mmCIF file of C-alpha atoms and ligand atoms in Angstrom:
data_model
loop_
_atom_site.group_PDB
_atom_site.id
_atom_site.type_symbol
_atom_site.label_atom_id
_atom_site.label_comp_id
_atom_site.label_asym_id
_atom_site.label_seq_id
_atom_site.Cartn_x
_atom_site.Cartn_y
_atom_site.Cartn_z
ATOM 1 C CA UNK I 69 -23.932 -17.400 134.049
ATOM 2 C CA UNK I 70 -24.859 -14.918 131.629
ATOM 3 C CA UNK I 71 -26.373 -15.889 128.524
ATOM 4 C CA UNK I 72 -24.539 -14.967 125.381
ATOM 5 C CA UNK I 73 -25.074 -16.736 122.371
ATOM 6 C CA UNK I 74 -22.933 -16.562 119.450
ATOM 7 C CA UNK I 75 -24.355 -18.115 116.614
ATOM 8 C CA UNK I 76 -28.731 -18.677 116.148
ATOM 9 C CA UNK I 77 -31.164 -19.431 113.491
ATOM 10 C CA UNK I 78 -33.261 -16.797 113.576
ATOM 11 C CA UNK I 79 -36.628 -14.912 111.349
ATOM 12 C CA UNK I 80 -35.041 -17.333 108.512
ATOM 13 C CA UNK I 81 -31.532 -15.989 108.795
ATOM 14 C CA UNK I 82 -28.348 -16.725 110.367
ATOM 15 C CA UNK I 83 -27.980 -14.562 113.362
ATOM 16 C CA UNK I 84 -24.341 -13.972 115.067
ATOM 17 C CA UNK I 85 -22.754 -11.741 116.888
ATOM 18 C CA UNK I 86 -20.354 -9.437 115.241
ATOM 19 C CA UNK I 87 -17.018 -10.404 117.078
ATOM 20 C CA UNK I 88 -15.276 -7.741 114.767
ATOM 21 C CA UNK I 89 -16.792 -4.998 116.552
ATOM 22 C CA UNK I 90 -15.919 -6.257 120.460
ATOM 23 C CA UNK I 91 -15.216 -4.884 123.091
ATOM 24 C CA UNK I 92 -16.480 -1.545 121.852
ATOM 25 C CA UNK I 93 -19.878 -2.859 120.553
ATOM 26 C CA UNK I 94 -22.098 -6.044 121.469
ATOM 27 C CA UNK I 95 -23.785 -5.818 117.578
ATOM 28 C CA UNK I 96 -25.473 -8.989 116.267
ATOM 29 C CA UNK I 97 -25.635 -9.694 112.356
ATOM 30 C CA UNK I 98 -28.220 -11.053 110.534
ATOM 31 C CA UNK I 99 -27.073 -12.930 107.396
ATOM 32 C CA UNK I 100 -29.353 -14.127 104.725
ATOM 33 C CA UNK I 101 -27.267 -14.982 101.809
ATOM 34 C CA UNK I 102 -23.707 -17.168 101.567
ATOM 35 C CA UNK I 103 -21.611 -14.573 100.392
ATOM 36 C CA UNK I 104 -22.154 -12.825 103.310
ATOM 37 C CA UNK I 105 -21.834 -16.266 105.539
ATOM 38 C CA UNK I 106 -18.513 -16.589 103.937
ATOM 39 C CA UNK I 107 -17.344 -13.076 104.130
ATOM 40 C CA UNK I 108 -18.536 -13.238 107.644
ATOM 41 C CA UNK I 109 -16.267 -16.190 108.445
ATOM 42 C CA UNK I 110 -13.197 -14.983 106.420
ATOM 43 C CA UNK I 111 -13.531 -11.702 108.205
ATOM 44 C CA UNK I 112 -13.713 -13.171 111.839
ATOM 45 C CA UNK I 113 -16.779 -11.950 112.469
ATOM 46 C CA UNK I 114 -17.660 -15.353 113.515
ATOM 47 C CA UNK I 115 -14.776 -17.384 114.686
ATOM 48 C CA UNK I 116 -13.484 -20.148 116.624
ATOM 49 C CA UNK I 117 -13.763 -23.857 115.619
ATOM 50 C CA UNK I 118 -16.964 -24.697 117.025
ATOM 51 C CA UNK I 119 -18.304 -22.143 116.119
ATOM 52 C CA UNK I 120 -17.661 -22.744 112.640
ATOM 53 C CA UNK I 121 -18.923 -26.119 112.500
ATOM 54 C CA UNK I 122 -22.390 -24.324 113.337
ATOM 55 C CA UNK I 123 -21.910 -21.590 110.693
ATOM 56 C CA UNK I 124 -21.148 -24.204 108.369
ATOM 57 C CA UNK I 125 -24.138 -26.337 109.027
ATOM 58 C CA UNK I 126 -26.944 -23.248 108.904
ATOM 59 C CA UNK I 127 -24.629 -22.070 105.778
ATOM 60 C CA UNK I 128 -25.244 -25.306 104.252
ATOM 61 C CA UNK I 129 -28.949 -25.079 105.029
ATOM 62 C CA UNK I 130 -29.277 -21.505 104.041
ATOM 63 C CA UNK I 131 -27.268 -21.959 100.889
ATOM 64 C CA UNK I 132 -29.831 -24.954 99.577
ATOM 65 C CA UNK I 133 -33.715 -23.826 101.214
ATOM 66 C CA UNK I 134 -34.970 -22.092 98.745
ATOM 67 C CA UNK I 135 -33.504 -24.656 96.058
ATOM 68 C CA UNK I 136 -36.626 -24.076 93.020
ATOM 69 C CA UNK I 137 -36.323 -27.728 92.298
ATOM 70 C CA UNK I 138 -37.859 -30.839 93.444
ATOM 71 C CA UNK I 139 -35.331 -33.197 91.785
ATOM 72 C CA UNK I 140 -32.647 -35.142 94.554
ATOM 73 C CA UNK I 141 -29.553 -35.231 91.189
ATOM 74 C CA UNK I 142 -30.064 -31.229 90.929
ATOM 75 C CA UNK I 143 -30.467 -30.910 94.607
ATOM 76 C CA UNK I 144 -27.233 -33.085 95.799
ATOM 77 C CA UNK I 145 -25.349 -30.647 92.984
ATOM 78 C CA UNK I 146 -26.306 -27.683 94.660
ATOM 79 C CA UNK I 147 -25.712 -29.530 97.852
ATOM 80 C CA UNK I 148 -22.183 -30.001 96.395
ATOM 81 C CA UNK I 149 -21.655 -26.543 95.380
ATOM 82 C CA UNK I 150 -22.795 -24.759 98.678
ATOM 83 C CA UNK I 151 -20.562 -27.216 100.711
ATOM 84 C CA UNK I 152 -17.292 -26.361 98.382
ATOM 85 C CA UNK I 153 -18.216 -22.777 98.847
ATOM 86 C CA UNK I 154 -18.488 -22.563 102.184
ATOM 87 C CA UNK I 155 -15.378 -25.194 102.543
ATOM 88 C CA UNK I 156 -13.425 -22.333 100.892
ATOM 89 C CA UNK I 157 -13.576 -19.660 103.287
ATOM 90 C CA UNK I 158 -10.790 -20.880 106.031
ATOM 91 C CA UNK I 159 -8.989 -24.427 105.503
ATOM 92 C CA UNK I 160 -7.991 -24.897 109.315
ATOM 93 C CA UNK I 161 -10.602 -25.582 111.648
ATOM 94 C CA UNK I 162 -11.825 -29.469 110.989
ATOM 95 C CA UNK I 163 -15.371 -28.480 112.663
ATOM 96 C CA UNK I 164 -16.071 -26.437 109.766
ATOM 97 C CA UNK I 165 -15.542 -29.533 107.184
ATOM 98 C CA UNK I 166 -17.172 -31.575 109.572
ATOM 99 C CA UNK I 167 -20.475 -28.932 109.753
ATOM 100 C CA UNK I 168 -20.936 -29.379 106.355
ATOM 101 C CA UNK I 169 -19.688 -32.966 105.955
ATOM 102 C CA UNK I 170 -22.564 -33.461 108.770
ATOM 103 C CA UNK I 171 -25.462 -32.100 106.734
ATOM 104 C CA UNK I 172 -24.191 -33.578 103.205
ATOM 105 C CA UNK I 173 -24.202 -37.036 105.327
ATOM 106 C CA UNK I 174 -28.067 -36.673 106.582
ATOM 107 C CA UNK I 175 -29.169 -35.090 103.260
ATOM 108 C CA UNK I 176 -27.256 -38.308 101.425
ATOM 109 C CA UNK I 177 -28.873 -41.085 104.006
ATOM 110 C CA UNK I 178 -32.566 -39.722 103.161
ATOM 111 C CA UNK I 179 -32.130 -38.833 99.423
ATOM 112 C CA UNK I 180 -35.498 -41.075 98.977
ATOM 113 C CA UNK I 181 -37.502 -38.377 100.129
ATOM 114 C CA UNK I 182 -39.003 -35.422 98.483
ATOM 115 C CA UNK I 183 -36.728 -32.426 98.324
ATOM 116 C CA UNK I 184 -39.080 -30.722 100.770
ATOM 117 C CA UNK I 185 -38.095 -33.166 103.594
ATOM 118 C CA UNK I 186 -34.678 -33.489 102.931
ATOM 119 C CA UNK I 187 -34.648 -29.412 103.242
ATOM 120 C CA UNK I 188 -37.008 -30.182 106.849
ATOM 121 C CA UNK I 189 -34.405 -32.697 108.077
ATOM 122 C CA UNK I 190 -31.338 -30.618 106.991
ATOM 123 C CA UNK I 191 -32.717 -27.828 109.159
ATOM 124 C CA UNK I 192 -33.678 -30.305 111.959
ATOM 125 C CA UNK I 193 -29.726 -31.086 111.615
ATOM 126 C CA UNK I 194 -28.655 -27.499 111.851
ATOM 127 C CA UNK I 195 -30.353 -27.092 115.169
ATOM 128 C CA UNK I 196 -28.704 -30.902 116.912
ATOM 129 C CA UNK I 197 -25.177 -29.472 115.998
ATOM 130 C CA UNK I 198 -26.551 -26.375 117.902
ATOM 131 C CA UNK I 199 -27.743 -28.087 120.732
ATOM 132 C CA UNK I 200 -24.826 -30.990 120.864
ATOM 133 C CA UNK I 201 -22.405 -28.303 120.850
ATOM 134 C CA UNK I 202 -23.946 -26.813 124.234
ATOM 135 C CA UNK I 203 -23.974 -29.966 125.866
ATOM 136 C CA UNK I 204 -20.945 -31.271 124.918
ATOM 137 C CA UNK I 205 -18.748 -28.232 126.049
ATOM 138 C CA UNK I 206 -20.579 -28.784 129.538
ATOM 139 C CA UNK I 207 -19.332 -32.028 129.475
ATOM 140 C CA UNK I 208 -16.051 -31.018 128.416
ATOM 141 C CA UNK I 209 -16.095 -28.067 131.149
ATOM 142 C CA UNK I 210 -16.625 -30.370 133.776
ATOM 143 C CA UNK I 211 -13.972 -32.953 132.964
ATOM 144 C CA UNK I 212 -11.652 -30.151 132.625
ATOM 145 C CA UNK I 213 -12.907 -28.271 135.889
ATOM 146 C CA UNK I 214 -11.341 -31.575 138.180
ATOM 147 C CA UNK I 215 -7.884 -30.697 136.973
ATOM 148 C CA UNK I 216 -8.157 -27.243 138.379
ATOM 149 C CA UNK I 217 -8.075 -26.348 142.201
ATOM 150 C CA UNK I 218 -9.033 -23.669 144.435
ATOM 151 C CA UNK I 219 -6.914 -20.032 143.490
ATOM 152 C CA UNK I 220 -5.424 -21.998 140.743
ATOM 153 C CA UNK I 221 -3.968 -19.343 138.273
ATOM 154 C CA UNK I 222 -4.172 -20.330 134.510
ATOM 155 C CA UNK I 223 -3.242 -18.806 131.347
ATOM 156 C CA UNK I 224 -4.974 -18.856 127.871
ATOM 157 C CA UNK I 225 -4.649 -18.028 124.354
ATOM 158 C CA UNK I 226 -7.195 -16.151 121.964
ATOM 159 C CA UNK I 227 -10.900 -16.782 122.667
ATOM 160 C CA UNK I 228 -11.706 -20.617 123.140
ATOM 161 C CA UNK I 229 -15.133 -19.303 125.226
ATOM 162 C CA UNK I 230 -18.835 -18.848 124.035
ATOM 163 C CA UNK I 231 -17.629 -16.183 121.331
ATOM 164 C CA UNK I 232 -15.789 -19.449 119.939
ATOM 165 C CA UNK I 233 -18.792 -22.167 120.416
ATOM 166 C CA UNK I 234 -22.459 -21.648 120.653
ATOM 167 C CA UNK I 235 -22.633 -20.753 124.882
ATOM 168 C CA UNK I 236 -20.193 -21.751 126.951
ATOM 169 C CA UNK I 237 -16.592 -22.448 125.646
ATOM 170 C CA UNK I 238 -13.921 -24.817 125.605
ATOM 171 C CA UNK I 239 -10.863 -23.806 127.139
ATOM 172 C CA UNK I 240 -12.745 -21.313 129.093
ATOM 173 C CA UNK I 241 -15.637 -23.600 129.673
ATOM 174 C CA UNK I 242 -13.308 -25.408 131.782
ATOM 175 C CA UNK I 243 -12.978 -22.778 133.920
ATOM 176 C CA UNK I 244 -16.509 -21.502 134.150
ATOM 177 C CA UNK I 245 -17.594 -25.144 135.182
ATOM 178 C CA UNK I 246 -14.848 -24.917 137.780
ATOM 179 C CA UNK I 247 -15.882 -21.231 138.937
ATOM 180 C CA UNK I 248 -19.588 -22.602 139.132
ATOM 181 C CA UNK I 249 -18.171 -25.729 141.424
ATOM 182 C CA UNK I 250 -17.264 -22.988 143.676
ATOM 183 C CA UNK I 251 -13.433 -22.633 142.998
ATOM 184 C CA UNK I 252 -11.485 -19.397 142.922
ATOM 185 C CA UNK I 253 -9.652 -18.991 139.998
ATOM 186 C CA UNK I 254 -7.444 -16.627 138.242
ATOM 187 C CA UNK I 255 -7.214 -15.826 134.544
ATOM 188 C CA UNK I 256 -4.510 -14.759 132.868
ATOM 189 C CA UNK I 257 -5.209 -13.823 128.569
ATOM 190 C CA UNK I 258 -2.540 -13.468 126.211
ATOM 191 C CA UNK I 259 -3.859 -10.447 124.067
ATOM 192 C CA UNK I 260 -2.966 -12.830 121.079
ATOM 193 C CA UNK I 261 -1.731 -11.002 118.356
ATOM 194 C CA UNK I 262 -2.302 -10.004 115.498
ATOM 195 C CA UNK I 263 -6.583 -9.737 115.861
ATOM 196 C CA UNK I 264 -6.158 -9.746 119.284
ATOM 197 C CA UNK I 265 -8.893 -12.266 120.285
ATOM 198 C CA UNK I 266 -7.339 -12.409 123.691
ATOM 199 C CA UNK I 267 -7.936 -8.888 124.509
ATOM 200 C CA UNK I 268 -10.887 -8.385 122.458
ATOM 201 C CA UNK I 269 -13.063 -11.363 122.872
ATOM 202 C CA UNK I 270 -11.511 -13.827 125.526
ATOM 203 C CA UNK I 271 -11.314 -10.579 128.376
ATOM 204 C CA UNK I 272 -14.343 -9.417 127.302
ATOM 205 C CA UNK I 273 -16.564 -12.052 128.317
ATOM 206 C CA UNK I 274 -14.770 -13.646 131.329
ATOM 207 C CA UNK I 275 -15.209 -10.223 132.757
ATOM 208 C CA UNK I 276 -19.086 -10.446 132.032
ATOM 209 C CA UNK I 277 -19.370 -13.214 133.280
ATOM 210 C CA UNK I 278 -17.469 -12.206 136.651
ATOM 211 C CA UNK I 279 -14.491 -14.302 136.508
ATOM 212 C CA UNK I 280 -11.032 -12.543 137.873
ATOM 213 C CA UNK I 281 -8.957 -11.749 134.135
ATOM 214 C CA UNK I 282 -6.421 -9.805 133.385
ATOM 215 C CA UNK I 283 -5.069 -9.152 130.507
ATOM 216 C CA UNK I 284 -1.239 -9.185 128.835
ATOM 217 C CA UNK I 285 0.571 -9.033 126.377
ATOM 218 C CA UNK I 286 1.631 -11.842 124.594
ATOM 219 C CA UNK I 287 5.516 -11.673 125.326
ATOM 220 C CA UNK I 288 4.678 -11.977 129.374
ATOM 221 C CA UNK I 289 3.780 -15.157 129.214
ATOM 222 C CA UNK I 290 7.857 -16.634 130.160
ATOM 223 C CA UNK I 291 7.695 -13.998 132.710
ATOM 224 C CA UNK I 292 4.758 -15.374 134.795
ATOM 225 C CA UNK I 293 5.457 -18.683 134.394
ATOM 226 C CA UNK I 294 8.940 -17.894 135.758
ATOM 227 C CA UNK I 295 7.512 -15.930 139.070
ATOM 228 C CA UNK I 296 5.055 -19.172 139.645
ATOM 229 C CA UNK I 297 2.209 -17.238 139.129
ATOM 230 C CA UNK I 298 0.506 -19.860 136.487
ATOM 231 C CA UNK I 299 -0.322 -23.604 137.192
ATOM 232 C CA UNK I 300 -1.833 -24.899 133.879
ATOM 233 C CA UNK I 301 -1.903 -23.117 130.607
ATOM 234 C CA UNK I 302 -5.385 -24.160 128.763
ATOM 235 C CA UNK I 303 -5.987 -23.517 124.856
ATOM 236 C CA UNK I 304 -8.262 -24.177 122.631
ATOM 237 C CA UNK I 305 -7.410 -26.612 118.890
ATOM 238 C CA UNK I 306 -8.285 -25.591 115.847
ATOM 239 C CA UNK I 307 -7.547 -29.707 114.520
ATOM 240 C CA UNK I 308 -5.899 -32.151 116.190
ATOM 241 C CA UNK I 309 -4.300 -34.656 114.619
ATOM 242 C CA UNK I 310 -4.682 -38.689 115.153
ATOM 243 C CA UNK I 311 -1.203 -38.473 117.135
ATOM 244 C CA UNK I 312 -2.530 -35.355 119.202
ATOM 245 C CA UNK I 313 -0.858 -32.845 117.249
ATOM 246 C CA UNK I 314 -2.987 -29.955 117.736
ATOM 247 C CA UNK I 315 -3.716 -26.786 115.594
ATOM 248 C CA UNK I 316 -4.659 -23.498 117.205
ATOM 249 C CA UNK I 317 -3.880 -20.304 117.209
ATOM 250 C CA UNK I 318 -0.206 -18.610 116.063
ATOM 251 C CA UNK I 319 1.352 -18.570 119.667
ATOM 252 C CA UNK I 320 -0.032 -21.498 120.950
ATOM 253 C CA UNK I 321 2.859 -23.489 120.693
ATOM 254 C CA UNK I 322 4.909 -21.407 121.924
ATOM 255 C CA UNK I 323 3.220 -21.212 125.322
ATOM 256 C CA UNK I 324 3.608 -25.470 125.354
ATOM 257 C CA UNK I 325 7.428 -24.765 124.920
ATOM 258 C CA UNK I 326 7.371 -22.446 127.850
ATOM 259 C CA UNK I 327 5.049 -24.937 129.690
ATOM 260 C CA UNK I 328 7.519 -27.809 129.694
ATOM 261 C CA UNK I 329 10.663 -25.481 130.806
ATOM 262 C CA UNK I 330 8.693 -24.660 133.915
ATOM 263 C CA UNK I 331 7.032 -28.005 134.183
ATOM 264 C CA UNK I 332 3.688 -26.178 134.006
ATOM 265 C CA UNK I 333 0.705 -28.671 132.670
ATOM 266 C CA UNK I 334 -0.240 -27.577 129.267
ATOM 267 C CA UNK I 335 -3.694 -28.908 128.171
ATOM 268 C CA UNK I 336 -5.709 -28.557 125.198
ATOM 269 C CA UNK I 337 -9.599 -28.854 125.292
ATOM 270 C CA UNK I 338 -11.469 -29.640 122.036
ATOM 271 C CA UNK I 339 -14.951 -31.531 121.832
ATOM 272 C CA UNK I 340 -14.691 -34.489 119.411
ATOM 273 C CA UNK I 341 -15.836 -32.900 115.950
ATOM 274 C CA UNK I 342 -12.547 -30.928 116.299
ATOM 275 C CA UNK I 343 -10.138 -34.670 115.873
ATOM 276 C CA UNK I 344 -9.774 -35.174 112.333
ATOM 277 C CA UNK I 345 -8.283 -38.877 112.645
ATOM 278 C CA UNK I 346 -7.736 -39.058 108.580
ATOM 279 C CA UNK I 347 -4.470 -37.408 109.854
ATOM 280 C CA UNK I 348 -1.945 -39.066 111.008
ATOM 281 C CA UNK I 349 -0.303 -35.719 112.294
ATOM 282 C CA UNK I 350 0.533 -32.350 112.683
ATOM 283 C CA UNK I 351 2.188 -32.377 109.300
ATOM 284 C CA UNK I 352 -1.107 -33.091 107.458
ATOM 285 C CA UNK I 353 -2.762 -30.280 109.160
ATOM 286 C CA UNK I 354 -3.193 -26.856 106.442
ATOM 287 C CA UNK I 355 -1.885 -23.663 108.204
ATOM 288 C CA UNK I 356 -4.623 -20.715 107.161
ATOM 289 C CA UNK I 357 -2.063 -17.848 105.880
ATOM 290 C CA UNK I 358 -3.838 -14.719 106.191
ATOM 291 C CA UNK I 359 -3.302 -10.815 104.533
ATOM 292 C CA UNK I 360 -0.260 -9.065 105.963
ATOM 293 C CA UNK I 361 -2.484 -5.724 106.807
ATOM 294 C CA UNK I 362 -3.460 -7.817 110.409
ATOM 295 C CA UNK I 363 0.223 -7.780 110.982
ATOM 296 C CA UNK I 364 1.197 -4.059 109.671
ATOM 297 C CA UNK I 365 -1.449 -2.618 111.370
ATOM 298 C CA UNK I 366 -3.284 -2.726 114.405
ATOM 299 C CA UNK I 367 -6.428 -3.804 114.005
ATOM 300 C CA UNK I 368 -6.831 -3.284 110.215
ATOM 301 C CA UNK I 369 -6.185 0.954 110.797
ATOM 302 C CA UNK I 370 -3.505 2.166 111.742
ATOM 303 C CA UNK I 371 0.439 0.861 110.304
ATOM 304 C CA UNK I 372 2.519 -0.165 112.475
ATOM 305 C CA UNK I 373 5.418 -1.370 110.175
ATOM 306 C CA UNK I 374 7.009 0.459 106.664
ATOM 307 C CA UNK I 375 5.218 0.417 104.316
ATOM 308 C CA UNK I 376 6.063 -2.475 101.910
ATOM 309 C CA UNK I 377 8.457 -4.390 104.188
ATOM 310 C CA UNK I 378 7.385 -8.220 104.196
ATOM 311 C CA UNK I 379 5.132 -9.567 106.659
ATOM 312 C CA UNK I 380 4.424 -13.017 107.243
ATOM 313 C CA UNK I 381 1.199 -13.760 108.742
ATOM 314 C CA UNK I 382 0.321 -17.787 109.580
ATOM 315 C CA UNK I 383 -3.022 -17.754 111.394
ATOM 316 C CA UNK I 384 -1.913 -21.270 113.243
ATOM 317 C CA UNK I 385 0.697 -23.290 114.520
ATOM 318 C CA UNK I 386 0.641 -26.757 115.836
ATOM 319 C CA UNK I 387 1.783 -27.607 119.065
ATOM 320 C CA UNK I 388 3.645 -31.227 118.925
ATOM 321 C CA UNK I 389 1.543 -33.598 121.642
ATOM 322 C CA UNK I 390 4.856 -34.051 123.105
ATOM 323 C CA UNK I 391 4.159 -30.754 124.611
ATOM 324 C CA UNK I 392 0.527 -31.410 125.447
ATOM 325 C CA UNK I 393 0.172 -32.844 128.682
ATOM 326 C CA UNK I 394 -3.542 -34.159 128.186
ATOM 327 C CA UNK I 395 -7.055 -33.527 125.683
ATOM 328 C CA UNK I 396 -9.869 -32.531 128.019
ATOM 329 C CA UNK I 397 -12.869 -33.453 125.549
ATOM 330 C CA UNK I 398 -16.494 -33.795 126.248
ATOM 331 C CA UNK I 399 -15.490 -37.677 126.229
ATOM 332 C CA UNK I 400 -12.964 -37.401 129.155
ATOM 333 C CA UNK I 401 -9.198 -36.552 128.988
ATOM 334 C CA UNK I 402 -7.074 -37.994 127.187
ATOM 335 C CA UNK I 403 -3.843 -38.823 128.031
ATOM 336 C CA UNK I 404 -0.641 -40.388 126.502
ATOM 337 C CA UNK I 405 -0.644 -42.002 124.784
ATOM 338 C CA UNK I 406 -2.371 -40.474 122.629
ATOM 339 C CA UNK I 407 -2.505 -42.630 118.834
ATOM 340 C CA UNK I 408 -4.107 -45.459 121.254
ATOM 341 C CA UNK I 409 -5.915 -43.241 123.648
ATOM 342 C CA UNK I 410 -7.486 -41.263 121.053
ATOM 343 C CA UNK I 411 -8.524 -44.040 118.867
ATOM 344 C CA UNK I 412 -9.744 -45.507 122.274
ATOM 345 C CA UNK I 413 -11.933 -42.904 123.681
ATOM 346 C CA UNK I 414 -13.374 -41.293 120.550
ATOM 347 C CA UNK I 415 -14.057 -44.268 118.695
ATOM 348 C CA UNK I 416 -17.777 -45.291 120.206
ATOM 349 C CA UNK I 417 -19.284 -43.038 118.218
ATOM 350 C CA UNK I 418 -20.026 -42.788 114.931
ATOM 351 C CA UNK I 419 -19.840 -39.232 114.374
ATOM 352 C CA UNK I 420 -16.044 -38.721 113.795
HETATM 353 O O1 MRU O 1087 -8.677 -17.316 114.009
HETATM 354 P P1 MRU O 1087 -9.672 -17.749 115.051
HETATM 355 O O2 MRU O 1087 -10.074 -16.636 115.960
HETATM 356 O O3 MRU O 1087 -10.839 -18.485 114.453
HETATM 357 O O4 MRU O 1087 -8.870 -18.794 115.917
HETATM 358 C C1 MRU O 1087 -9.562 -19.510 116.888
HETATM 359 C C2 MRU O 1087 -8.717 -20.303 117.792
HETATM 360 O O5 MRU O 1087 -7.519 -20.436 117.610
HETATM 361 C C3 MRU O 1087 -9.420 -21.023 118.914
HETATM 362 O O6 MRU O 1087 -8.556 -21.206 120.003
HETATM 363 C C4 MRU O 1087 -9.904 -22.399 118.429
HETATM 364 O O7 MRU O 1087 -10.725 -22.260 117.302
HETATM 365 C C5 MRU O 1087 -10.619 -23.142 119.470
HETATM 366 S S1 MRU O 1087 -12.198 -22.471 119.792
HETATM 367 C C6 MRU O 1087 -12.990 -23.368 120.960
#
């Protein structure tokens, strides 16, 4: 595989690649303040739940390292502040509460130290999300990988891949793992308006990495389902719910609907910091609502609707599990039913 990774620590700054600017350029960003963190997450420029979770954690260290004090009651309030800012920038994605919820946890367990350690083991924190997050969408990719056979034919939505995680992907991890086991298989990617992560981000690197993609437009999906041409449909979750409701991008659900007409498997793959099991489900889950210039124009620049008509613009939608036909997570897949199974599988560890 080729390397591409999305989100690094690096000469004492954040460094990430600029997803706004793909296909056309492969630009990387180098953030060393929090407004720019959070301006960089509102804006997409880094994206994608796990993704987030990592963003969140370096934000968190970023936001407190050069903290003048030496005090842990002035330190845990700037701990607090950093973590609401950062928590303010997109409500969906659970990774991103549980990136900083991660790092307030650590900094909270060892607030006996000096200030200077706590910052040390706060960094040292930073980097294990980093590296769990690489291992742990292997993990997931290879569960995933046994559902899929030779020439198998799937479809997607937006970018679930590296651009969404630190290296490797979720939804598409699954198939890289299977490509690397040797199987043949065929990618279809809804261009997923309005940002068009699809297109922009989810073609983009499948092709770089080799894999067979093509491209359509989101309102083809019915029609290739219909000819037989798909035989799973794999997305990404933005938050899945204790039940299995799962949040991810607008369209998702729709592609689960047309998944059960033609009695297509419809999975969702999502490592474990994604399940936020304070939730009973899908109802509890907050729906980002985003400006309506993504909608009325295409790609921020040029209108493509009157000016001043209404648009609405939900960034989500939450496919019921009813719909789902299993969780492939870097514990194993889950299956129905999912209140028990969840509880089941995830539950070993402390982490969630
Ligand atoms: O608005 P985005 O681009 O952040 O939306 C991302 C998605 O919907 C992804 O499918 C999801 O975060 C899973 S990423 C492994």
């Amino acid at each position: 595989m080729m390397k591409i990774r999305t989100i690094d620590w690096k000469n004492n700054k954040i460094r990430l690649i600029d997803q706004t600017k793909l296909p056309c350029k492969f630009v990387y960003l180098d953030i060393d303040n929090l407004k720019s963190l959070w301006q960089a997450i509102k804006e997409l420029k880094v994206r994608g739940a796990p993704a987030l979770g990592a963003a969140a954690g370096l934000g968190m260290y970023l936001g407190v390292k050069d903290y003048p004090g030496s005090d842990w009651p002035g330190f845990s309030l700037k701990l607090k502040a950093v973590a609401e800012y950062i928590a303010s920038s997109r409500p969906t994605a659970r990774n991103l509460f549980w990136g900083i919820e991660r790092i307030c946890g650590v900094a909270l367990e060892n607030k006996n130290k000096p200030v200077a350690k706590i910052k040390q083991i706060i960094f040292t924190e930073t980097q294990k999300i980093m590296q769990e997050d690489m291992a742990s969408c292997r993990k997931l990719g290879n569960y995933g990988a046994k559902l899929l056979k030779n020439k198998n034919q799937i479809l997607t939505i937006c970018n679930a891949g590296i651009l969404a995680t630190i290296d490797y992907g979720t939804a598409l991890g699954v198939i890289y793992s299977a490509c690397q086991q040797g199987k043949k298989i065929k990618v279809f990617s809804c261009e997923t308006r309005p940002l068009l992560q699809g297109a922009r981000l989810s073609a983009w690197e499948l092709y770089q990495q080799g894999v067979d993609v093509t491209m359509i437009a989101d309102n083809t999906a019915a029609h290739l389902m219909s000819n037989g041409k798909i035989n799973a449909v794999i997305a990404g979750a933005d938050r899945i719910a204790s039940n299995g409701d799962s949040a991810n991008k607008i369209g998702t659900f729709n592609l689960a609907i047309l998944a059960k007409y033609h009695k297509i498997p419809f999975y969702i793959a999502a490592p474990k910091s994604t399940f936020d099991l304070k939730i009973k489900d899908g109802r509890g889950i907050e729906i980002e609502m985003r400006k309506r210039e993504e909608v009325a124009q295409i790609l921020l620049k040029k209108d493509t609707a009157p000016k001043g008509v209404k648009v609405l613009n939900p960034a989500f939608d939450v496919t019921p599990q009813q719909l789902i036909s299993g969780i492939i997570t870097d514990y194993g897949i889950i299956r129905r039913p999912f209140f028990k199974n969840i509880r089941r599988i995830l539950r070993s560890d402390k982490c969630v």
